[in-house]
CSV table of C-alpha atoms in Angstrom, one decimal:
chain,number,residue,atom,x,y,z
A,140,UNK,CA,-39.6,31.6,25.3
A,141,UNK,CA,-37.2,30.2,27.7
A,142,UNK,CA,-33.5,30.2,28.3
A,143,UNK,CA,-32.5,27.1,27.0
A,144,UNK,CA,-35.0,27.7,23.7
A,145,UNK,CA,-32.9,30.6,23.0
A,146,UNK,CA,-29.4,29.5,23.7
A,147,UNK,CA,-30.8,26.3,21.2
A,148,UNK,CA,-32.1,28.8,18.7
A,149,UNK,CA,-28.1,30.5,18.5
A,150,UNK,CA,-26.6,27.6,18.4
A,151,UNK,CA,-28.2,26.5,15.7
A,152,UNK,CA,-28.7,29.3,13.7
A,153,UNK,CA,-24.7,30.6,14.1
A,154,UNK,CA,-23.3,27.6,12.1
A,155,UNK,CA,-25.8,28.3,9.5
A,156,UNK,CA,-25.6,32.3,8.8
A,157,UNK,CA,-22.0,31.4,9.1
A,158,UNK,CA,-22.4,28.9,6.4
A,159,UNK,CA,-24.5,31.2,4.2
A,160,UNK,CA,-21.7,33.7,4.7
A,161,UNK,CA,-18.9,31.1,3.4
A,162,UNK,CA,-20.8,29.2,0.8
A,163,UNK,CA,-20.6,31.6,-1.9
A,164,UNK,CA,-17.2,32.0,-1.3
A,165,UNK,CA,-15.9,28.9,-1.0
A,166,UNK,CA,-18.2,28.2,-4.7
A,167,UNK,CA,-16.4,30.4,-6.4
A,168,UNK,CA,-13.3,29.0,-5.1
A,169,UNK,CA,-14.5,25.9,-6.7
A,170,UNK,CA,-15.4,27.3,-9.9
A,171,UNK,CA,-12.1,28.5,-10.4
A,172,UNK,CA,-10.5,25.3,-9.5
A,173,UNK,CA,-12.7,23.3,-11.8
A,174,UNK,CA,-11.9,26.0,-14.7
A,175,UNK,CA,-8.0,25.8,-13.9
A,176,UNK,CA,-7.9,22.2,-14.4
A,177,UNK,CA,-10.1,22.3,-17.3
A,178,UNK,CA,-7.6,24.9,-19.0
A,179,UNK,CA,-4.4,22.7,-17.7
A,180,UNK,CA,-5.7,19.7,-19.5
A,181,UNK,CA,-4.8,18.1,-15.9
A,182,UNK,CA,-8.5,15.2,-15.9
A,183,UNK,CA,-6.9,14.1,-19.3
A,184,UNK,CA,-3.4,14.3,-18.4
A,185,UNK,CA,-3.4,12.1,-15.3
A,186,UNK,CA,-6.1,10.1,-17.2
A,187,UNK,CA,-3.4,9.3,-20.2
A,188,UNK,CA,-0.4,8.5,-17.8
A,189,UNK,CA,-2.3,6.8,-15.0
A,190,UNK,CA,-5.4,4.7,-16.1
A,191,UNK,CA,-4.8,1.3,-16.3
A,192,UNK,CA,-1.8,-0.3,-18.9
A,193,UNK,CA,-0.9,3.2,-19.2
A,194,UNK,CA,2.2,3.3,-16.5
A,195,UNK,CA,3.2,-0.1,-17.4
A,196,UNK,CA,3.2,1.1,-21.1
A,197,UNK,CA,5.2,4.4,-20.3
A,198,UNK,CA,8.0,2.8,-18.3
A,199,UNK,CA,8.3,-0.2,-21.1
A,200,UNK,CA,9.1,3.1,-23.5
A,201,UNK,CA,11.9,4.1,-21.5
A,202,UNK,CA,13.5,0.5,-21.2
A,203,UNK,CA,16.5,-0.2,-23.4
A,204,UNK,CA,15.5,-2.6,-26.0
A,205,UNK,CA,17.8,-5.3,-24.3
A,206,UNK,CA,15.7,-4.2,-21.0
A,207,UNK,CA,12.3,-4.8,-23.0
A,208,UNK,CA,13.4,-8.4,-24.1
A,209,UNK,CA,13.6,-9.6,-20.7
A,210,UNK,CA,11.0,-7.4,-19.1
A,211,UNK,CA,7.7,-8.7,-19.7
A,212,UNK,CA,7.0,-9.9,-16.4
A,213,UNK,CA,8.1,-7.6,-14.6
A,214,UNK,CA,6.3,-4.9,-16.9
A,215,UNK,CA,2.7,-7.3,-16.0
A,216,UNK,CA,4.0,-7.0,-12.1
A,217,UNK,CA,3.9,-3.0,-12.7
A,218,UNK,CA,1.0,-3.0,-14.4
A,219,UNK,CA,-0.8,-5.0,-11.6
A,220,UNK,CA,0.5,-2.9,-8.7
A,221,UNK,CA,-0.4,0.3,-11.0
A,222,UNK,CA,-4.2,-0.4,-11.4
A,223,UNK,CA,-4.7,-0.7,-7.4
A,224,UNK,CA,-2.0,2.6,-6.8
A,225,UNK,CA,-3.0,5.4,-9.0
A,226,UNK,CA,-7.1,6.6,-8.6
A,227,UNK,CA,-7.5,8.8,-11.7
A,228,UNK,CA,-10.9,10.3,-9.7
A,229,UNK,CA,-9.7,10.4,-6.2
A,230,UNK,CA,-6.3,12.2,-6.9
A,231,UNK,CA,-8.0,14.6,-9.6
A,232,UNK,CA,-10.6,15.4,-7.2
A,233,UNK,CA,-7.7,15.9,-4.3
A,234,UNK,CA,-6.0,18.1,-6.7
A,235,UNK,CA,-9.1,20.5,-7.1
A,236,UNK,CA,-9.3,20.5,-3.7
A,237,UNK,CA,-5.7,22.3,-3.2
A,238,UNK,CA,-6.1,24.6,-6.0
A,239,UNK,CA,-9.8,25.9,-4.5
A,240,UNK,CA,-8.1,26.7,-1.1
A,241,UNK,CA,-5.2,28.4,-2.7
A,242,UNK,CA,-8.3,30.4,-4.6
A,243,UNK,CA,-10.3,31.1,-2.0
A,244,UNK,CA,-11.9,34.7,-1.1
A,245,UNK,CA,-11.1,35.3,-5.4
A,246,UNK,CA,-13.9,36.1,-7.7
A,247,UNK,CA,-15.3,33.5,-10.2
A,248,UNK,CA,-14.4,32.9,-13.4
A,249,UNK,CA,-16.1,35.5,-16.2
A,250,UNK,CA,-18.5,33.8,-18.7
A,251,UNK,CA,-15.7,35.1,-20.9
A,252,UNK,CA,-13.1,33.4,-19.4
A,253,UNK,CA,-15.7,30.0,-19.0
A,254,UNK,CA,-15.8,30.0,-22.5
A,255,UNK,CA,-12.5,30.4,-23.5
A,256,UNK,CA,-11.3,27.4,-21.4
A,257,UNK,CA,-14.1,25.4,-22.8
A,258,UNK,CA,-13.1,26.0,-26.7
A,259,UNK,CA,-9.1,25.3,-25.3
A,260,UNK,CA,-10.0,22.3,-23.6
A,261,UNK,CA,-11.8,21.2,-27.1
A,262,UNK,CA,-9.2,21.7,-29.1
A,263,UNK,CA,-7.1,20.1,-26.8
A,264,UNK,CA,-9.6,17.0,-26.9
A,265,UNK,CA,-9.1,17.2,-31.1
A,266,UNK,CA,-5.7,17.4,-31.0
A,267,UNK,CA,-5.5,14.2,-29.2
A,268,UNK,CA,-7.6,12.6,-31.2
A,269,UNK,CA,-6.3,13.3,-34.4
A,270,UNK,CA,-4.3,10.8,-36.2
A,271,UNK,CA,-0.2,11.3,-36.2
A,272,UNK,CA,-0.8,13.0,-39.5
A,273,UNK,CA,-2.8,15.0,-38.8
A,274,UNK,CA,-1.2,16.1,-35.7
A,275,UNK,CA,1.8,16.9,-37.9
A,276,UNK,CA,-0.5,19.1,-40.4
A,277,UNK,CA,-2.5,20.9,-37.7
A,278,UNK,CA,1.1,21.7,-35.4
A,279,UNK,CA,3.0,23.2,-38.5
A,280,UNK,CA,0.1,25.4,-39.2
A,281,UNK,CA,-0.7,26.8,-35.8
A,282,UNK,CA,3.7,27.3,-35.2
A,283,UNK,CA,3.7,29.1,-38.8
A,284,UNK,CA,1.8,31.8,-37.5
A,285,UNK,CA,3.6,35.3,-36.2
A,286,UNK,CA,4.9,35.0,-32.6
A,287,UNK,CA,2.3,36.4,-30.5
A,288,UNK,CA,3.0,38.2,-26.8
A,289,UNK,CA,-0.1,37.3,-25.5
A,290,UNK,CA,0.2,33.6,-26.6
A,291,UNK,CA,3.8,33.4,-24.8
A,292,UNK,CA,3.1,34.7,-21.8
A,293,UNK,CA,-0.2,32.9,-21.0
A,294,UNK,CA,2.8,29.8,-22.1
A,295,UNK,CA,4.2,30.7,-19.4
A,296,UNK,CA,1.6,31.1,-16.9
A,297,UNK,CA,0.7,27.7,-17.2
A,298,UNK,CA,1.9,24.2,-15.6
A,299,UNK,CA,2.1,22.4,-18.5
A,300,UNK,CA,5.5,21.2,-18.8
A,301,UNK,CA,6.1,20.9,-15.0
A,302,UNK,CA,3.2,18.5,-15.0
A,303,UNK,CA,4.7,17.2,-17.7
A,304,UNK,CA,8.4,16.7,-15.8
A,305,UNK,CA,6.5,14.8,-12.8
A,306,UNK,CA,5.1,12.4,-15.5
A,307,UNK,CA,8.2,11.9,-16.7
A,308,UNK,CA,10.0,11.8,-13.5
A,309,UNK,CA,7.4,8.7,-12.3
A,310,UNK,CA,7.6,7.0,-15.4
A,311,UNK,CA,11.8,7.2,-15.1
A,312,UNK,CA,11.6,5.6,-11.3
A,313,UNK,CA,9.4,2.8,-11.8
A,314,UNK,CA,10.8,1.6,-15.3
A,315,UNK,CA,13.8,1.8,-12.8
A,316,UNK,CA,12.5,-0.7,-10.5
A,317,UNK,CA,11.0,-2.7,-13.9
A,318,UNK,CA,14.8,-2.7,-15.4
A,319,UNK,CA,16.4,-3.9,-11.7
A,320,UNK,CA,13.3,-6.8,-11.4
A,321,UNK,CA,13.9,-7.6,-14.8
A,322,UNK,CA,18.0,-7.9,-14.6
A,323,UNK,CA,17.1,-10.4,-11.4
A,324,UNK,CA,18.5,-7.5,-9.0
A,325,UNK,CA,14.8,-7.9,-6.9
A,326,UNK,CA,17.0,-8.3,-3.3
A,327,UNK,CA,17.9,-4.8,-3.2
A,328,UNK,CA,14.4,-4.0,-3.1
A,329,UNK,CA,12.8,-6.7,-1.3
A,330,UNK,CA,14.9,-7.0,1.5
A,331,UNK,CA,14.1,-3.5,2.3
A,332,UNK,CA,11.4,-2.5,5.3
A,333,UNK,CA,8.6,-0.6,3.7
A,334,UNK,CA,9.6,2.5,5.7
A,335,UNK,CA,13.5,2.6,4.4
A,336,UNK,CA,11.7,1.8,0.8
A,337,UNK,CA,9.5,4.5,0.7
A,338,UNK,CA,12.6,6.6,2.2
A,339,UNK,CA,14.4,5.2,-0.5
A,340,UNK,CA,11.9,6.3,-3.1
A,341,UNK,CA,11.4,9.6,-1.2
A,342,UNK,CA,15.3,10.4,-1.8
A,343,UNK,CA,15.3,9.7,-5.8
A,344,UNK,CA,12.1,12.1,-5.9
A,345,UNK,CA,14.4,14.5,-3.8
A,346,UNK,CA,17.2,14.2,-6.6
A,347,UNK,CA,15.7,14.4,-9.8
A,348,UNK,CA,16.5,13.5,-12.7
A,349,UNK,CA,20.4,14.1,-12.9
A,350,UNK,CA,21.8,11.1,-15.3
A,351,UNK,CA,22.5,12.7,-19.1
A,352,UNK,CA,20.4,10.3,-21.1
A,353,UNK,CA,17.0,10.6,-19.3
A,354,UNK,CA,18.1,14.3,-18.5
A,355,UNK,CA,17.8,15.3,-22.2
A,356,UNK,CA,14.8,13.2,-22.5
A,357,UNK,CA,13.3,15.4,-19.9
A,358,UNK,CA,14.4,18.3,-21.5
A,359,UNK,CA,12.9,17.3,-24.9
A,360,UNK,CA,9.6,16.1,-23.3
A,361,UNK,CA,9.0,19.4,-21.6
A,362,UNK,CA,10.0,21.3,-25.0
A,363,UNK,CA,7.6,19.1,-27.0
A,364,UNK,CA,4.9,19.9,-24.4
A,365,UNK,CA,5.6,23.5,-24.4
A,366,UNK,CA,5.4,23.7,-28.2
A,367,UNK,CA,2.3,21.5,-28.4
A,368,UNK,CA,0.5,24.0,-26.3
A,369,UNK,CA,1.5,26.8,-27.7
A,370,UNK,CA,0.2,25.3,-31.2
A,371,UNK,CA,-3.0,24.9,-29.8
A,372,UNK,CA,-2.9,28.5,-28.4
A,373,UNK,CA,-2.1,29.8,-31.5
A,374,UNK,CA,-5.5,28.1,-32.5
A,375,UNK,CA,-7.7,30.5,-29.9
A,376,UNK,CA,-9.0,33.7,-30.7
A,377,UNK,CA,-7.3,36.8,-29.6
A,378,UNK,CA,-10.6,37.8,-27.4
A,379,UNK,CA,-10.2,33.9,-25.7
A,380,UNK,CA,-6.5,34.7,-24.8
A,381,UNK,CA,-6.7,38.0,-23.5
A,382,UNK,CA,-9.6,37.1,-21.1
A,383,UNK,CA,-7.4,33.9,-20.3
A,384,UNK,CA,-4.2,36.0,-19.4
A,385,UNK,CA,-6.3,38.6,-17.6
A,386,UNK,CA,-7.5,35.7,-15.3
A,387,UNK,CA,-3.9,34.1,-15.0
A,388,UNK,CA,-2.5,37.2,-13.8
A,389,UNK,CA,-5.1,38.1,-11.5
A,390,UNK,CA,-4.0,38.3,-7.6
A,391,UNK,CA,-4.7,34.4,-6.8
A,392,UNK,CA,-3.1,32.7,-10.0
A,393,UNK,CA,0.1,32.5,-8.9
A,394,UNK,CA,-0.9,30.7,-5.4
A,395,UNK,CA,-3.0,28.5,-7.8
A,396,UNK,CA,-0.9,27.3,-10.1
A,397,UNK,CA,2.2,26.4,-7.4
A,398,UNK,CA,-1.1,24.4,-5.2
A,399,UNK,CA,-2.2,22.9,-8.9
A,400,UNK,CA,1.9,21.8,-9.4
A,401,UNK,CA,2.5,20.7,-5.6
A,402,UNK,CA,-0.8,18.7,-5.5
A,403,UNK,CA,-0.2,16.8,-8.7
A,404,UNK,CA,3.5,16.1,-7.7
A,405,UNK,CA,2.2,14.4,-4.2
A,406,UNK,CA,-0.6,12.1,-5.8
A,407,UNK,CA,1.5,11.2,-8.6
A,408,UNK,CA,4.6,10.5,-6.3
A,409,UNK,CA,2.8,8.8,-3.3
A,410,UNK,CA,0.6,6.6,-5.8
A,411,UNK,CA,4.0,5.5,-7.3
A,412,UNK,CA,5.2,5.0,-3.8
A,413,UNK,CA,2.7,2.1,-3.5
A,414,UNK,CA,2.4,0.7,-6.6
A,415,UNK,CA,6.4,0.2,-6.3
A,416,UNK,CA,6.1,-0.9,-2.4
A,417,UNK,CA,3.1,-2.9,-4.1
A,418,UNK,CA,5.2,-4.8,-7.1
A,419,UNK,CA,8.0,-5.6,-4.8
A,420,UNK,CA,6.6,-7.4,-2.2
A,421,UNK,CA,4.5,-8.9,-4.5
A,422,UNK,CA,7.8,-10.3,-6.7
A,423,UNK,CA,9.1,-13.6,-6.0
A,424,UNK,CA,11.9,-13.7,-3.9
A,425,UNK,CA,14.7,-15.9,-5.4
């Protein structure tokens, strides 16, 4: 065999014992992601608020009713702007991606554990479906049971109502924008460069939600959340929860859940970003 035959043979066979070595490794991290977003609801979440009509619905919900009367157009402009903005697959799939390098080097998730998320992730999916009813029957139930430890801290374990506050935070800035295009206020918007726009945009993020009405709104949206969940929680058997809190206080969860809330905050904001950047320059000028 000669020199360069071996030095080939290394080469090539170094990137692939070192891939053998990783694979497993970075599957598991994987695994968990995929689980963790199952058990966050966070496919069907972003799939509610950002599949097409849905932004454009939101932000009409948060309009004053004198707003509404005068904002169809703008509302259509939004909804436009929306559909080419927010990717439901790409961001969810980005998402998954930060949460499996927060989780990398921890062990998969149990069958246990697999399980559980699968029967939360189906109730989840009948709760939704359920008729308003039905939803009412099924939540006074589930609340009318004995607070349970367990149940309240896996609560609070979760992202839920943060997720929930980044929904409501988007859906407050662009039925913003709607309310301003709609009142005939476009200038202050469209005479802006892109860069001091998306500054702009980058600086209400920054601040939050601070004004009283939408601040209690907030409040009231994460509560409902919250209480939602726990409902459905209440629904698991004890054996699901206690492998599910094991597994959210394992060494990694933490990590996870703040790469799971940070990722979802950047697609959601920087998909607003455009469709905003995209229904202003698209809006007449007058």
């Amino acid at each position: 065999m000669t020199a360069f035959s071996i030095v080939a043979r290394r080469f090539f066979f170094a990137p692939f014992l070192l891939l053998l070595v990783l694979a497993p490794a970075m599957a598991r991290a994987q695994d968990r992601a995929q689980a963790l977003l199952q058990f966050e609801g966070v496919q069907a979440r972003y799939q509610a608020a950002y599949a097409p009509g849905a932004v454009a619905r939101d932000a009409r919900e948060l309009l004053e009713p004198a707003d509404q009367a005068i904002a169809d157009s703008a509302l259509k402009a939004l909804d436009r702007a929306a559909a080419r903005s927010f990717d439901v697959a790409a961001s969810v799939a980005a998402i998954q991606q930060e949460v499996a390098a927060a989780g990398k080097g921890a062990a998969a998730p149990s069958p246990q554990v697999v399980t559980a998320v699968a029967r939360f992730a189906q109730l989840r999916a009948d709760y939704a479906a359920k008729d308003r009813a039905a939803k009412f029957e099924f939540f006074n139930r589930e609340r009318a049971k004995p607070v349970d430890p367990a149940r309240t801290e896996l609560l609070e374990r979760m992202a839920v109502a943060d997720m929930r506050e980044v929904d409501f935070s988007s859906q407050l800035l662009l039925s913003s924008v709607v309310k301003q295009l709609a009142r005939g206020n476009a200038g202050q918007f469209t005479s802006l460069p892109d860069r001091t726009l998306d500054m702009a945009v980058d600086t209400l993020w920054s601040r939050g939600v601070t004004s009283p009405r939408p601040r209690n709104l907030l409040t009231v949206a994460r509560e409902l959340e919250k209480q939602v969940t726990q409902a459905l929680l209440a629904a698991l058997p004890d054996a699901d929860v206690a492998a599910l809190l094991a597994w959210r206080n394992d060494p990694h969860a933490a990590a996870e859940r703040e790469a799971l809330l940070g990722a979802y905050r950047a697609e959601v904001k920087a998909s607003g970003a455009v469709a905003i950047r995209t229904m202003v320059r698209g809006w007449p000028r007058s």
